[in-house]
């Protein structure tokens, strides 16, 4: 039996990080309101969501602490843990019998699922925790990614795709005039969701890295109605196809940036079958101003960012993509042990080349804690001259989800990128940047004697 969502829930429960709400709750806004209020606290299992026989799980991945806990590490060790996983892939294995196929519904009715409506102006209920699995029509190589799905009918979903790997699978199928088979797995171990957020090259299977994060292969099973393999331990699987050349209005939807994406003509999925566990749990990921979507993304993107910077500046020590202000996408703090002047710029270029949405990078020395905003601000104030140390690169490709890009003309969507070099300039007399404080030996002595002072 592989590691699955239930094993992750057991870990959270054992650490007091899972709560159950048995009072009836409305799937329109109330579920989201509760999850916003407890954000960063426990995950919540709602057992009585009006109009649905299924329980709803929320808040599973809205803090680094909870993600680290279910991966078997700590928040501080997440980066080395995920970087190690990138270096040690484990391929999935195929199994014959799967919990996710205990029940097979060949005439699906999505209205029975407790799909919540999250933000005030959302165009309706959105499925947000779905892991989308597809195969490259040219060579069969799998891709795993997450996309928003608007509920449009009993067997109909809208989908919005950035110009990513799934989109290229769709284009390859559409060129042949064929629908693209896509399975949506709901309720999987968070390692699979983190793996889907790694920035891997095209034609590299994210699930081999999910295996690396789990320390064991992900078990897969063949879908019943489409030629796609899905995680055998999933709670629900929606067996779908993206229709070729069909577009319908989709949106608005409160996205990761905490802003609404407008109504656009977008792609449509037909759901051919729904399979699920007999006692399946529906899983929701919060979007809009919640930090859940940014945290999940940042934990997956930071190891790729670290490796990209390391290729340019081997002495990189740490990277951090802040989630509340930067939404896990727009900015990063990078610490390096500077050996040569100009390395902070190289670190910035490497970071921008690796990630489309990233638009400013603060580079600090390795004595600065990248997670401590006071230390980062202090470095900017004491080690940076704006006329020499701020570098702006104009007209660089971004994604339409950047509000400073061009939402209505994605192909023209560019932004400016900024590097702030907050490392000590070489040539500055070292003593001008030494921090003035009580001697360390005296701090130790005071700590040891603390009780004596009666404070
Ligand atoms: Mn991919």
Short mmCIF file of C-alpha atoms and ligand atoms in Angstrom, two decimals:
data_model
loop_
_atom_site.label_atom_id
_atom_site.label_comp_id
_atom_site.label_asym_id
_atom_site.label_seq_id
_atom_site.Cartn_x
_atom_site.Cartn_y
_atom_site.Cartn_z
CA UNK A 1 0.00 0.00 0.00
CA UNK A 2 1.50 3.26 -1.13
CA UNK A 3 1.53 6.53 0.72
CA UNK A 4 -1.71 8.36 0.01
CA UNK A 5 -3.88 11.25 1.20
CA UNK A 6 -5.13 9.20 4.17
CA UNK A 7 -1.61 8.47 5.36
CA UNK A 8 -0.88 12.22 5.16
CA UNK A 9 -4.05 12.98 7.15
CA UNK A 10 -2.97 10.47 9.80
CA UNK A 11 0.36 12.31 10.17
CA UNK A 12 -1.44 15.64 10.55
CA UNK A 13 -3.90 14.15 13.06
CA UNK A 14 -1.06 12.68 15.14
CA UNK A 15 0.44 16.20 15.34
CA UNK A 16 -2.86 17.90 16.20
CA UNK A 17 -3.00 19.51 12.74
CA UNK A 18 -6.32 18.08 11.54
CA UNK A 19 -9.76 19.15 12.78
CA UNK A 20 -13.23 17.92 11.84
CA UNK A 21 -16.27 20.15 11.37
CA UNK A 22 -19.49 18.14 11.59
CA UNK A 23 -21.88 21.14 11.59
CA UNK A 24 -23.58 21.64 8.21
CA UNK A 25 -21.72 24.15 6.00
CA UNK A 26 -22.64 25.76 2.69
CA UNK A 27 -20.30 25.08 -0.20
CA UNK A 28 -20.92 28.61 -1.53
CA UNK A 29 -18.45 30.87 0.35
CA UNK A 30 -18.97 29.41 3.88
CA UNK A 31 -16.39 26.63 3.47
CA UNK A 32 -13.95 29.21 2.03
CA UNK A 33 -14.72 31.67 4.84
CA UNK A 34 -13.86 29.07 7.48
CA UNK A 35 -10.67 28.02 5.69
CA UNK A 36 -9.55 31.67 5.40
CA UNK A 37 -10.09 32.15 9.13
CA UNK A 38 -7.99 29.10 10.17
CA UNK A 39 -5.39 29.56 7.43
CA UNK A 40 -1.98 28.25 8.49
CA UNK A 41 -3.61 26.37 11.37
CA UNK A 42 -5.09 22.88 11.11
CA UNK A 43 -6.37 21.21 7.95
CA UNK A 44 -10.16 20.85 8.17
CA UNK A 45 -12.39 17.94 7.21
CA UNK A 46 -16.00 19.07 6.66
CA UNK A 47 -18.26 16.04 6.99
CA UNK A 48 -21.60 17.77 6.23
CA UNK A 49 -21.42 19.95 3.14
CA UNK A 50 -24.94 20.83 2.04
CA UNK A 51 -26.10 19.02 -1.07
CA UNK A 52 -23.26 16.48 -1.23
CA UNK A 53 -22.77 13.03 0.29
CA UNK A 54 -18.96 13.48 0.30
CA UNK A 55 -16.75 15.09 2.95
CA UNK A 56 -14.57 18.03 1.90
CA UNK A 57 -10.96 18.48 2.98
CA UNK A 58 -9.39 21.96 3.01
CA UNK A 59 -6.26 23.72 4.29
CA UNK A 60 -4.06 20.69 3.65
CA UNK A 61 -1.21 22.68 2.08
CA UNK A 62 -1.64 26.26 3.36
CA UNK A 63 1.64 26.38 5.32
CA UNK A 64 5.23 25.26 4.81
CA UNK A 65 4.99 23.54 8.21
CA UNK A 66 2.12 21.24 7.18
CA UNK A 67 3.69 20.41 3.81
CA UNK A 68 7.00 19.62 5.54
CA UNK A 69 5.24 17.48 8.14
CA UNK A 70 3.54 15.24 5.57
CA UNK A 71 6.77 14.97 3.56
CA UNK A 72 8.61 13.86 6.71
CA UNK A 73 10.87 16.90 7.10
CA UNK A 74 10.77 20.36 8.72
CA UNK A 75 9.92 23.76 7.23
CA UNK A 76 13.57 24.85 7.56
CA UNK A 77 14.80 21.70 5.77
CA UNK A 78 12.23 21.81 2.94
CA UNK A 79 14.67 23.29 0.39
CA UNK A 80 17.50 20.73 0.85
CA UNK A 81 14.83 17.99 1.01
CA UNK A 82 13.22 19.00 -2.28
CA UNK A 83 16.59 19.64 -3.98
CA UNK A 84 17.66 16.08 -3.01
CA UNK A 85 14.43 14.76 -4.52
CA UNK A 86 15.25 16.53 -7.81
CA UNK A 87 18.50 14.55 -7.88
CA UNK A 88 16.94 11.13 -7.07
CA UNK A 89 13.89 10.40 -9.26
CA UNK A 90 11.86 7.20 -8.66
CA UNK A 91 9.64 5.99 -11.53
CA UNK A 92 5.97 5.15 -10.90
CA UNK A 93 4.77 1.52 -11.07
CA UNK A 94 1.60 0.17 -12.67
CA UNK A 95 -0.86 -1.81 -10.53
CA UNK A 96 -4.01 -3.71 -11.55
CA UNK A 97 -6.42 -3.00 -8.68
CA UNK A 98 -6.91 0.47 -7.27
CA UNK A 99 -8.89 2.11 -4.46
CA UNK A 100 -9.69 5.00 -6.83
CA UNK A 101 -11.78 2.59 -8.94
CA UNK A 102 -13.87 1.01 -6.17
CA UNK A 103 -16.86 2.81 -7.69
CA UNK A 104 -17.13 3.51 -11.43
CA UNK A 105 -19.75 6.00 -12.62
CA UNK A 106 -20.11 5.91 -16.38
CA UNK A 107 -22.86 8.54 -16.33
CA UNK A 108 -21.13 11.12 -14.16
CA UNK A 109 -22.92 13.91 -12.31
CA UNK A 110 -20.42 16.46 -11.00
CA UNK A 111 -23.17 18.28 -9.09
CA UNK A 112 -22.93 15.57 -6.39
CA UNK A 113 -19.35 16.65 -5.58
CA UNK A 114 -18.99 19.31 -2.84
CA UNK A 115 -17.20 21.72 -5.20
CA UNK A 116 -17.07 25.05 -3.36
CA UNK A 117 -17.32 28.64 -4.57
CA UNK A 118 -14.36 30.56 -3.12
CA UNK A 119 -14.08 34.29 -3.90
CA UNK A 120 -16.92 36.82 -4.06
CA UNK A 121 -16.89 37.46 -7.82
CA UNK A 122 -15.97 33.91 -8.94
CA UNK A 123 -18.06 32.78 -11.91
CA UNK A 124 -19.30 29.76 -9.92
CA UNK A 125 -17.91 26.64 -8.26
CA UNK A 126 -14.30 25.81 -9.19
CA UNK A 127 -12.42 22.57 -8.85
CA UNK A 128 -8.97 23.65 -7.62
CA UNK A 129 -7.17 20.64 -6.12
CA UNK A 130 -7.16 18.50 -9.26
CA UNK A 131 -3.93 16.93 -10.51
CA UNK A 132 -4.22 16.88 -14.32
CA UNK A 133 -2.53 13.91 -16.00
CA UNK A 134 -1.99 13.76 -19.73
CA UNK A 135 0.39 12.18 -22.25
CA UNK A 136 2.29 13.88 -25.06
CA UNK A 137 0.43 12.65 -28.20
CA UNK A 138 3.78 12.61 -30.06
CA UNK A 139 5.70 10.28 -27.72
CA UNK A 140 3.42 9.18 -24.86
CA UNK A 141 5.46 10.88 -22.10
CA UNK A 142 3.34 11.89 -19.13
CA UNK A 143 2.79 15.34 -17.65
CA UNK A 144 1.24 16.22 -14.27
CA UNK A 145 0.05 19.76 -13.56
CA UNK A 146 -2.64 21.72 -11.73
CA UNK A 147 -5.28 23.90 -13.43
CA UNK A 148 -8.47 25.59 -12.39
CA UNK A 149 -11.70 23.94 -13.62
CA UNK A 150 -15.02 25.78 -13.69
CA UNK A 151 -18.06 23.57 -13.09
CA UNK A 152 -20.24 23.94 -16.19
CA UNK A 153 -22.64 21.00 -16.02
CA UNK A 154 -23.09 17.39 -14.98
CA UNK A 155 -20.27 16.23 -17.25
CA UNK A 156 -18.71 19.51 -18.39
CA UNK A 157 -15.80 21.57 -17.03
CA UNK A 158 -14.05 24.71 -18.20
CA UNK A 159 -10.26 24.77 -17.98
CA UNK A 160 -7.75 27.60 -18.15
CA UNK A 161 -4.26 26.69 -19.33
CA UNK A 162 -1.23 28.94 -19.22
CA UNK A 163 1.06 28.18 -22.23
CA UNK A 164 2.50 25.22 -20.31
CA UNK A 165 3.14 21.52 -20.93
CA UNK A 166 -0.52 20.44 -20.85
CA UNK A 167 -1.26 23.18 -23.38
CA UNK A 168 1.36 21.75 -25.74
CA UNK A 169 -0.23 18.29 -25.39
CA UNK A 170 -3.57 19.88 -26.24
CA UNK A 171 -2.08 21.63 -29.32
CA UNK A 172 -0.53 18.38 -30.57
CA UNK A 173 -3.90 16.59 -30.27
CA UNK A 174 -5.85 19.52 -31.76
CA UNK A 175 -3.52 19.56 -34.82
CA UNK A 176 -4.78 16.03 -35.51
CA UNK A 177 -8.35 17.21 -34.88
CA UNK A 178 -8.58 14.95 -31.84
CA UNK A 179 -9.62 15.57 -28.22
CA UNK A 180 -6.85 15.31 -25.63
CA UNK A 181 -7.51 12.66 -22.96
CA UNK A 182 -6.85 14.14 -19.50
CA UNK A 183 -7.50 12.55 -16.12
CA UNK A 184 -8.08 14.76 -13.08
CA UNK A 185 -7.08 13.07 -9.82
CA UNK A 186 -8.57 14.64 -6.68
CA UNK A 187 -7.39 13.74 -3.20
CA UNK A 188 -3.78 12.62 -3.62
CA UNK A 189 -0.77 12.74 -1.27
CA UNK A 190 0.54 16.36 -1.18
CA UNK A 191 3.90 15.11 -2.53
CA UNK A 192 2.18 14.67 -5.91
CA UNK A 193 0.87 18.25 -5.82
CA UNK A 194 4.30 19.63 -4.85
CA UNK A 195 5.91 17.58 -7.65
CA UNK A 196 3.45 19.09 -10.15
CA UNK A 197 4.77 22.56 -9.21
CA UNK A 198 8.46 21.74 -9.85
CA UNK A 199 9.72 23.62 -12.87
CA UNK A 200 10.85 20.62 -14.92
CA UNK A 201 11.66 20.60 -18.65
CA UNK A 202 9.00 19.51 -21.16
CA UNK A 203 8.75 15.71 -21.53
CA UNK A 204 9.94 15.00 -17.97
CA UNK A 205 7.40 13.10 -15.86
CA UNK A 206 6.64 15.01 -12.65
CA UNK A 207 5.48 11.79 -10.96
CA UNK A 208 9.04 10.38 -10.94
CA UNK A 209 9.80 13.32 -8.63
CA UNK A 210 6.66 12.69 -6.59
CA UNK A 211 8.17 9.23 -6.02
CA UNK A 212 11.42 10.90 -4.96
CA UNK A 213 9.56 13.10 -2.44
CA UNK A 214 7.68 10.05 -1.08
CA UNK A 215 10.73 7.79 -1.04
CA UNK A 216 8.73 5.14 -2.91
CA UNK A 217 7.19 4.77 -6.38
CA UNK A 218 3.75 6.25 -7.02
CA UNK A 219 1.31 3.42 -7.84
CA UNK A 220 -0.61 4.03 -11.06
CA UNK A 221 -3.64 2.36 -12.63
CA UNK A 222 -5.14 2.61 -16.12
CA UNK A 223 -8.30 4.70 -16.45
CA UNK A 224 -11.47 2.87 -17.57
CA UNK A 225 -12.48 5.09 -20.50
CA UNK A 226 -9.35 7.00 -21.60
CA UNK A 227 -5.71 5.91 -22.29
CA UNK A 228 -4.26 7.67 -19.22
CA UNK A 229 -2.75 6.27 -16.02
CA UNK A 230 -3.74 7.82 -12.67
CA UNK A 231 -2.52 7.55 -9.05
CA UNK A 232 -4.19 4.35 -7.78
CA UNK A 233 -4.66 5.77 -4.26
CA UNK A 234 -6.54 8.92 -5.39
CA UNK A 235 -9.91 9.65 -3.79
CA UNK A 236 -11.65 10.65 -7.07
CA UNK A 237 -10.64 10.43 -10.72
CA UNK A 238 -12.43 12.41 -13.44
CA UNK A 239 -11.78 10.76 -16.80
CA UNK A 240 -12.03 13.62 -19.30
CA UNK A 241 -11.05 14.95 -22.69
CA UNK A 242 -10.32 18.52 -23.74
CA UNK A 243 -12.42 19.15 -26.83
CA UNK A 244 -10.54 20.38 -29.92
CA UNK A 245 -11.41 23.84 -31.20
CA UNK A 246 -14.20 24.42 -28.64
CA UNK A 247 -14.05 27.63 -26.61
CA UNK A 248 -16.57 29.02 -24.12
CA UNK A 249 -16.51 31.93 -21.67
CA UNK A 250 -14.72 30.96 -18.43
CA UNK A 251 -14.22 33.08 -15.28
CA UNK A 252 -13.99 35.35 -13.46
CA UNK A 253 -11.83 33.52 -10.94
CA UNK A 254 -9.81 34.78 -7.96
CA UNK A 255 -6.32 33.57 -8.89
CA UNK A 256 -3.11 33.02 -6.85
CA UNK A 257 -2.24 36.73 -7.08
CA UNK A 258 -5.38 37.53 -5.08
CA UNK A 259 -6.83 39.24 -8.18
CA UNK A 260 -9.63 38.21 -10.51
CA UNK A 261 -8.82 36.79 -13.90
CA UNK A 262 -11.39 38.19 -16.34
CA UNK A 263 -13.96 36.19 -18.32
CA UNK A 264 -12.17 34.80 -21.38
CA UNK A 265 -12.97 32.30 -24.10
CA UNK A 266 -11.39 29.17 -22.77
CA UNK A 267 -11.17 25.41 -23.37
CA UNK A 268 -13.85 22.89 -22.45
CA UNK A 269 -13.57 19.36 -20.99
CA UNK A 270 -16.11 16.59 -21.31
CA UNK A 271 -16.15 14.16 -18.37
CA UNK A 272 -16.57 10.58 -19.67
CA UNK A 273 -16.53 8.82 -16.29
CA UNK A 274 -15.94 9.46 -12.61
CA UNK A 275 -14.29 6.74 -10.50
CA UNK A 276 -13.80 7.00 -6.75
CA UNK A 277 -13.30 5.27 -3.44
CA UNK A 278 -16.49 4.07 -1.76
CA UNK A 279 -15.92 6.62 1.06
CA UNK A 280 -14.14 9.22 -1.06
CA UNK A 281 -12.93 12.59 0.32
CA UNK A 282 -13.11 15.66 -1.93
CA UNK A 283 -10.03 17.93 -1.67
CA UNK A 284 -10.11 21.71 -2.20
CA UNK A 285 -7.12 24.07 -2.54
CA UNK A 286 -7.93 27.67 -1.57
CA UNK A 287 -7.29 30.39 -4.17
CA UNK A 288 -7.71 34.19 -4.26
CA UNK A 289 -6.14 36.07 -1.32
CA UNK A 290 -5.53 32.81 0.57
CA UNK A 291 -1.83 31.87 0.67
CA UNK A 292 -2.54 28.17 0.05
CA UNK A 293 -2.03 28.28 -3.71
CA UNK A 294 1.16 30.46 -3.36
CA UNK A 295 2.65 28.21 -0.63
CA UNK A 296 2.10 25.04 -2.63
CA UNK A 297 3.63 26.68 -5.70
CA UNK A 298 6.61 28.18 -3.86
CA UNK A 299 7.57 24.88 -2.20
CA UNK A 300 7.62 23.30 -5.67
CA UNK A 301 9.38 26.18 -7.46
CA UNK A 302 12.14 26.96 -4.93
CA UNK A 303 14.24 23.81 -5.58
CA UNK A 304 14.25 24.51 -9.34
CA UNK A 305 15.12 28.15 -8.65
CA UNK A 306 17.95 27.05 -6.35
CA UNK A 307 19.38 24.75 -9.03
CA UNK A 308 19.08 27.40 -11.75
CA UNK A 309 20.94 29.96 -9.60
CA UNK A 310 23.53 27.38 -8.55
CA UNK A 311 24.40 26.74 -12.21
CA UNK A 312 25.30 30.46 -12.52
CA UNK A 313 26.62 31.14 -9.00
CA UNK A 314 27.92 27.95 -7.33
CA UNK A 315 28.07 29.55 -3.87
CA UNK A 316 24.29 30.09 -3.61
CA UNK A 317 23.17 29.22 -0.11
CA UNK A 318 19.41 29.71 0.13
CA UNK A 319 16.40 30.89 -1.87
CA UNK A 320 13.00 32.01 -0.61
CA UNK A 321 9.87 32.91 -2.58
CA UNK A 322 7.64 34.88 -0.16
CA UNK A 323 3.98 33.87 -0.30
CA UNK A 324 1.94 36.66 1.31
CA UNK A 325 3.20 39.66 -0.68
CA UNK A 326 5.01 37.94 -3.56
CA UNK A 327 2.26 35.30 -3.91
CA UNK A 328 4.93 32.61 -4.31
CA UNK A 329 5.71 33.87 -7.82
CA UNK A 330 6.63 37.51 -8.18
CA UNK A 331 9.74 37.95 -6.01
CA UNK A 332 12.57 35.97 -4.47
CA UNK A 333 15.35 36.49 -1.94
CA UNK A 334 18.59 34.73 -2.85
CA UNK A 335 21.62 34.46 -0.55
CA UNK A 336 25.10 33.81 -1.94
CA UNK A 337 28.65 33.81 -0.66
CA UNK A 338 29.95 36.43 -3.09
CA UNK A 339 33.38 35.65 -4.51
CA UNK A 340 33.33 38.06 -7.48
CA UNK A 341 31.56 41.34 -8.08
CA UNK A 342 28.76 40.88 -10.62
CA UNK A 343 27.66 37.52 -9.23
CA UNK A 344 24.44 39.01 -7.79
CA UNK A 345 23.45 40.08 -11.34
CA UNK A 346 24.20 36.57 -12.64
CA UNK A 347 22.06 35.11 -9.83
CA UNK A 348 19.23 37.44 -10.89
CA UNK A 349 19.54 36.60 -14.61
CA UNK A 350 19.50 32.86 -13.84
CA UNK A 351 16.43 33.24 -11.64
CA UNK A 352 14.55 35.26 -14.29
CA UNK A 353 15.47 32.79 -17.03
CA UNK A 354 14.09 29.95 -14.92
CA UNK A 355 10.70 31.45 -14.02
CA UNK A 356 8.35 33.58 -16.10
CA UNK A 357 6.39 35.33 -13.35
CA UNK A 358 9.37 36.23 -11.16
CA UNK A 359 9.98 39.96 -11.50
CA UNK A 360 12.29 41.06 -8.74
CA UNK A 361 15.11 39.37 -6.94
CA UNK A 362 16.93 40.63 -3.87
CA UNK A 363 20.43 39.15 -3.60
CA UNK A 364 21.98 39.15 -0.11
CA UNK A 365 25.15 37.83 1.51
CA UNK A 366 25.11 34.43 3.18
CA UNK A 367 24.97 35.95 6.69
CA UNK A 368 21.40 37.17 5.96
CA UNK A 369 18.42 34.91 6.75
CA UNK A 370 16.34 34.90 3.56
CA UNK A 371 13.18 34.13 5.58
CA UNK A 372 13.64 37.16 7.88
CA UNK A 373 12.24 40.31 6.23
CA UNK A 374 13.88 42.57 8.82
CA UNK A 375 17.31 41.16 7.98
CA UNK A 376 16.63 41.47 4.23
CA UNK A 377 15.46 45.08 4.61
CA UNK A 378 18.50 45.83 6.80
CA UNK A 379 20.78 44.48 4.07
CA UNK A 380 19.02 46.66 1.47
CA UNK A 381 19.38 49.73 3.71
CA UNK A 382 23.03 49.22 4.66
CA UNK A 383 24.66 47.39 1.73
CA UNK A 384 22.89 48.83 -1.35
CA UNK A 385 23.31 52.05 -3.35
CA UNK A 386 20.31 52.48 -5.63
CA UNK A 387 22.27 54.17 -8.46
CA UNK A 388 24.75 51.27 -8.62
CA UNK A 389 22.94 48.24 -7.28
CA UNK A 390 19.46 48.25 -8.85
CA UNK A 391 19.38 46.67 -12.31
CA UNK A 392 16.23 46.89 -14.46
CA UNK A 393 15.73 44.69 -17.52
CA UNK A 394 12.90 45.88 -19.75
CA UNK A 395 10.38 44.01 -21.89
CA UNK A 396 10.82 40.45 -20.62
CA UNK A 397 8.23 37.72 -21.25
CA UNK A 398 5.75 37.09 -18.43
CA UNK A 399 2.44 35.25 -18.09
CA UNK A 400 -0.93 36.95 -18.58
CA UNK A 401 -1.65 36.44 -14.86
CA UNK A 402 0.76 39.28 -13.96
CA UNK A 403 -1.52 42.32 -13.52
CA UNK A 404 1.22 44.55 -15.02
CA UNK A 405 1.34 42.36 -18.14
CA UNK A 406 -1.40 42.37 -20.79
CA UNK A 407 -4.22 40.03 -19.85
CA UNK A 408 -6.07 40.53 -23.12
CA UNK A 409 -3.05 39.98 -25.36
CA UNK A 410 -1.10 37.12 -23.76
CA UNK A 411 1.37 37.01 -26.65
CA UNK A 412 2.36 40.65 -25.95
CA UNK A 413 2.52 40.24 -22.19
CA UNK A 414 5.88 41.51 -20.93
CA UNK A 415 7.12 43.16 -17.72
CA UNK A 416 10.31 44.77 -16.42
CA UNK A 417 12.52 42.69 -14.14
CA UNK A 418 14.56 44.15 -11.27
CA UNK A 419 17.63 42.89 -9.44
CA UNK A 420 18.49 44.50 -6.09
CA UNK A 421 22.10 43.74 -5.19
CA UNK A 422 22.13 44.04 -1.40
CA UNK A 423 25.49 42.28 -0.95
CA UNK A 424 28.46 44.05 0.67
CA UNK A 425 30.38 45.88 -2.05
CA UNK A 426 34.00 44.72 -2.35
CA UNK A 427 36.40 47.56 -1.65
CA UNK A 428 34.29 48.93 1.18
CA UNK A 429 36.35 48.97 4.38
CA UNK A 430 35.01 45.87 6.22
CA UNK A 431 34.69 47.67 9.56
CA UNK A 432 32.10 50.10 8.11
CA UNK A 433 29.68 47.15 7.79
CA UNK A 434 30.41 45.40 11.08
CA UNK A 435 27.30 45.29 13.25
CA UNK A 436 27.49 47.17 16.55
CA UNK A 437 26.21 45.01 19.38
CA UNK A 438 27.05 43.69 22.84
CA UNK A 439 29.96 41.15 22.72
CA UNK A 440 28.71 37.62 21.97
CA UNK A 441 30.53 36.26 25.03
CA UNK A 442 28.61 38.68 27.24
CA UNK A 443 25.27 37.68 25.61
CA UNK A 444 26.08 34.05 26.51
CA UNK A 445 27.00 34.99 30.08
CA UNK A 446 23.77 36.99 30.51
CA UNK A 447 21.73 34.04 29.23
CA UNK A 448 23.39 31.69 31.71
CA UNK A 449 22.88 34.11 34.64
CA UNK A 450 19.34 35.08 33.54
CA UNK A 451 17.51 33.87 36.65
CA UNK A 452 19.74 35.99 38.87
CA UNK A 453 18.29 39.21 37.43
CA UNK A 454 14.69 38.37 38.37
CA UNK A 455 13.40 39.79 35.04
MN1 LIG B 1 5.72 19.12 -17.12
#
